[in-house]
XYZ file of C-alpha atoms in Angstrom:
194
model
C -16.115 -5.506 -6.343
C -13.471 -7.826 -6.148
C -10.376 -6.386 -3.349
C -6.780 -6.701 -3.674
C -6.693 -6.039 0.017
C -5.038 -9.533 0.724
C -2.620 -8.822 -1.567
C -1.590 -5.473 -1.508
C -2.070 -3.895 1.822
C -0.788 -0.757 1.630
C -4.524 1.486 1.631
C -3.427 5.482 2.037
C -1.741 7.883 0.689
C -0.594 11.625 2.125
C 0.479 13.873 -0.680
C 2.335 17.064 0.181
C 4.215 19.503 -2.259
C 7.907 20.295 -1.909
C 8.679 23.588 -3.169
C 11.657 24.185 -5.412
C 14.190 25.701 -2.883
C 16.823 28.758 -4.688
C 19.618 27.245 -6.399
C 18.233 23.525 -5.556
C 19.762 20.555 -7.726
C 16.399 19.424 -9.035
C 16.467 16.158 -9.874
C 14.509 15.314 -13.350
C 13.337 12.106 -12.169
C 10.361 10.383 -10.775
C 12.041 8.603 -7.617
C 10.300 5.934 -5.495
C 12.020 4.354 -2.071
C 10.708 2.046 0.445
C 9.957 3.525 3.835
C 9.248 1.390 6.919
C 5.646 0.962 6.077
C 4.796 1.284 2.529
C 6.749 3.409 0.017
C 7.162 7.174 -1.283
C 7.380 8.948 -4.213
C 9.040 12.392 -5.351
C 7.894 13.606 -9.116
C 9.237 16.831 -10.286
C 7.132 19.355 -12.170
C 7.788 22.636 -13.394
C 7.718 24.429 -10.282
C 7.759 22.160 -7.294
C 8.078 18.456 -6.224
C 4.640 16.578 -5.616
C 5.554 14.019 -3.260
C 3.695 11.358 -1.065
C 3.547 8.632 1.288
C 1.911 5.601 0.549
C 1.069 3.563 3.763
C -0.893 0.389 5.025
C -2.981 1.428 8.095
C -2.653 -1.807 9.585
C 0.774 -1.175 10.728
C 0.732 2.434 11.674
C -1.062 5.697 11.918
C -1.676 8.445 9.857
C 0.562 11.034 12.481
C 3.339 8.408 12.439
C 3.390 8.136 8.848
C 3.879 12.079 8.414
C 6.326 11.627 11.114
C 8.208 9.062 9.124
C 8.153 11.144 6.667
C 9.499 14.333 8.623
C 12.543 12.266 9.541
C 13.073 11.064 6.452
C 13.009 14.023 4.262
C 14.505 16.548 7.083
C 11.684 18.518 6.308
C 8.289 20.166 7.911
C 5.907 18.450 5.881
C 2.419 19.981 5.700
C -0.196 17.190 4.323
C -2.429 17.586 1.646
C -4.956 15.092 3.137
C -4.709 11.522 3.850
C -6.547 9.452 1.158
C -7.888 5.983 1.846
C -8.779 3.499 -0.856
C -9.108 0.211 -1.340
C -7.375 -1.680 -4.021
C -8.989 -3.976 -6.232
C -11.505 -3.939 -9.424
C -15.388 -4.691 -10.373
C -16.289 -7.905 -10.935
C -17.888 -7.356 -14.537
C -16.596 -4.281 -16.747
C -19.147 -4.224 -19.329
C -22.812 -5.070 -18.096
C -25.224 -4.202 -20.962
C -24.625 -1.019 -22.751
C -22.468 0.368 -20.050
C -18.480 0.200 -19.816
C -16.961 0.443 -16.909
C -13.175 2.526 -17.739
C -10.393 3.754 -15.657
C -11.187 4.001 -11.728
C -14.735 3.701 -12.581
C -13.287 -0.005 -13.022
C -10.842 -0.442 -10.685
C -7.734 0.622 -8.760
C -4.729 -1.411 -8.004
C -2.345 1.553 -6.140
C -0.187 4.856 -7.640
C 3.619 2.410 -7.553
C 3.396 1.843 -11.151
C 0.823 4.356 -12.483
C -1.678 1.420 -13.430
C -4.619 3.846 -13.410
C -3.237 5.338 -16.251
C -1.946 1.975 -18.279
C -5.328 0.180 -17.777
C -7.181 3.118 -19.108
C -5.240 3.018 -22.130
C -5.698 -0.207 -22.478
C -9.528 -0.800 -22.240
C -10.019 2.298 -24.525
C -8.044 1.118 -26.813
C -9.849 -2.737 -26.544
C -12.773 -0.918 -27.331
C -12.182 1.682 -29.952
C -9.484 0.263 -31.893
C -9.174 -3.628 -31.890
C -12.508 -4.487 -33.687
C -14.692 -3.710 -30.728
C -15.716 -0.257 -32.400
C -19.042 1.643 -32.939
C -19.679 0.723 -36.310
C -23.391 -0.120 -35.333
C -24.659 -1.008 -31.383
C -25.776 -4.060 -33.219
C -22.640 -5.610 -33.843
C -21.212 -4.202 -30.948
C -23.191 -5.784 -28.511
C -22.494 -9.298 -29.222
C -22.141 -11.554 -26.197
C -19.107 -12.971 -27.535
C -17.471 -9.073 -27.936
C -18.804 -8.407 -24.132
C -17.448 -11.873 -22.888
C -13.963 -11.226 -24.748
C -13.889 -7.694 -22.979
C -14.826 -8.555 -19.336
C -12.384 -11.876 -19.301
C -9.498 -9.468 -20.728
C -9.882 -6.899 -18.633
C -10.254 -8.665 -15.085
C -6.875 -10.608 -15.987
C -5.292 -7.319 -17.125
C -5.916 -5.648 -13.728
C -5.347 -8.820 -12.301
C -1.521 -9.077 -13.628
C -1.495 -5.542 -12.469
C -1.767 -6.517 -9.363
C 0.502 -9.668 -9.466
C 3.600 -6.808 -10.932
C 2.440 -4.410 -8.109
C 2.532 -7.416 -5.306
C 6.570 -8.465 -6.549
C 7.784 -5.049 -5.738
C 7.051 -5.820 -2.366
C 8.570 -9.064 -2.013
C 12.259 -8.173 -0.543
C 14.694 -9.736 1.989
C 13.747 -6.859 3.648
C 12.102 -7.233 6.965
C 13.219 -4.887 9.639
C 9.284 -3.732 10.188
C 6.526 -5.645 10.866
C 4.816 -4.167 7.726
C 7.609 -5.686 5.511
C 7.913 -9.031 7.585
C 3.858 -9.382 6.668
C 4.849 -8.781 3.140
C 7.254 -11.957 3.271
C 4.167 -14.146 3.601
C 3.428 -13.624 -0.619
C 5.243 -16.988 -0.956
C 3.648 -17.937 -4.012
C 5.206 -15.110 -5.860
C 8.478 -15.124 -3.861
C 9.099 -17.901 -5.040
C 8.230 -17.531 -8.571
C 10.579 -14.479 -8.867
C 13.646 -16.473 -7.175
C 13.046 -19.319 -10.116
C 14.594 -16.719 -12.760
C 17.438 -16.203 -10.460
């Protein structure tokens, strides 16, 4: 297992639904905002919002972060549950005759629905662009496993080098987004295309 925990901190998430209130504007859009320690999300469905807070538990606690929440919405929100996870990916994808795919592979967090994208991906790396089951025989080349495991670690870790920019603001009126400033290798990299 290799973490991402150096580089993106945030590690929990509380989901809650919103309910569709009578005659409520719904908005049709999937909205993300920053909050003081991490960032949340809104996603409509047919009936109801599912909405979350994603957090880094080194700069506060889960009852502060539903708090946070609570203020910021204006609304009694009743948690789901508060997940924990740890971003980052295995070391070697494809050991032998078993593939690694999706989370079984790795996570980097929910901001840019990576999970989904990188499952794509290494199906489609494995079932479409010559790495198919013809025969095990000619599957199982070195070369083909080699060529798998060296794409996929650099495709989760871009991921994680696209997830790590959105946090890279001016912003730093918490201590959670002053930490965040520290990413100067990046920072600096985005404000050379300015």
């Amino acid at each position: 297992w290799k973490s991402f925990s150096e580089h993106l901190i945030v590690n929990a998430a509380i989901p809650y639904i919103h309910e569709f209130e009578k005659n409520e504007d719904i908005k049709l859009e999937t909205l993300a905002w920053a909050q003081p320690n991490g960032w949340m999300w809104q996603i409509p469905t047919q009936k109801r919002y599912g909405c979350g807070y994603v957090y880094s538990d080194m700069f506060t606690t889960y009852d502060k972060a539903v708090d946070e929440l609570m203020k910021t919405t204006g609304r009694k929100i009743e948690p789901l549950s508060n997940l924990k996870f740890d971003c980052g990916r295995v070391e070697t994808p494809w050991v032998k005759n078993v593939v690694a795919i999706g989370l079984a592979q790795g996570f980097v967090e929910p901001l840019e629905a990576t999970s989904i994208h990188s499952t794509i991906i290494q199906l489609d790396l494995l079932f479409t662009n010559g790495l198919n089951f013809v025969n095990k025989e000619s599957l199982m080349y070195d070369a083909n496993i080699n060529t798998y495991n060296s794409f996929i670690r650099n495709l989760f870790d871009d991921a994680k080098d696209l997830i790590q920019m959105h946090y890279i603001t001016e912003r730093e009126d918490t201590e959670f987004w002053k930490y965040c400033k520290w990413f100067k290798f990046l920072r600096s990299f985005i404000y050379s295309f300015r």
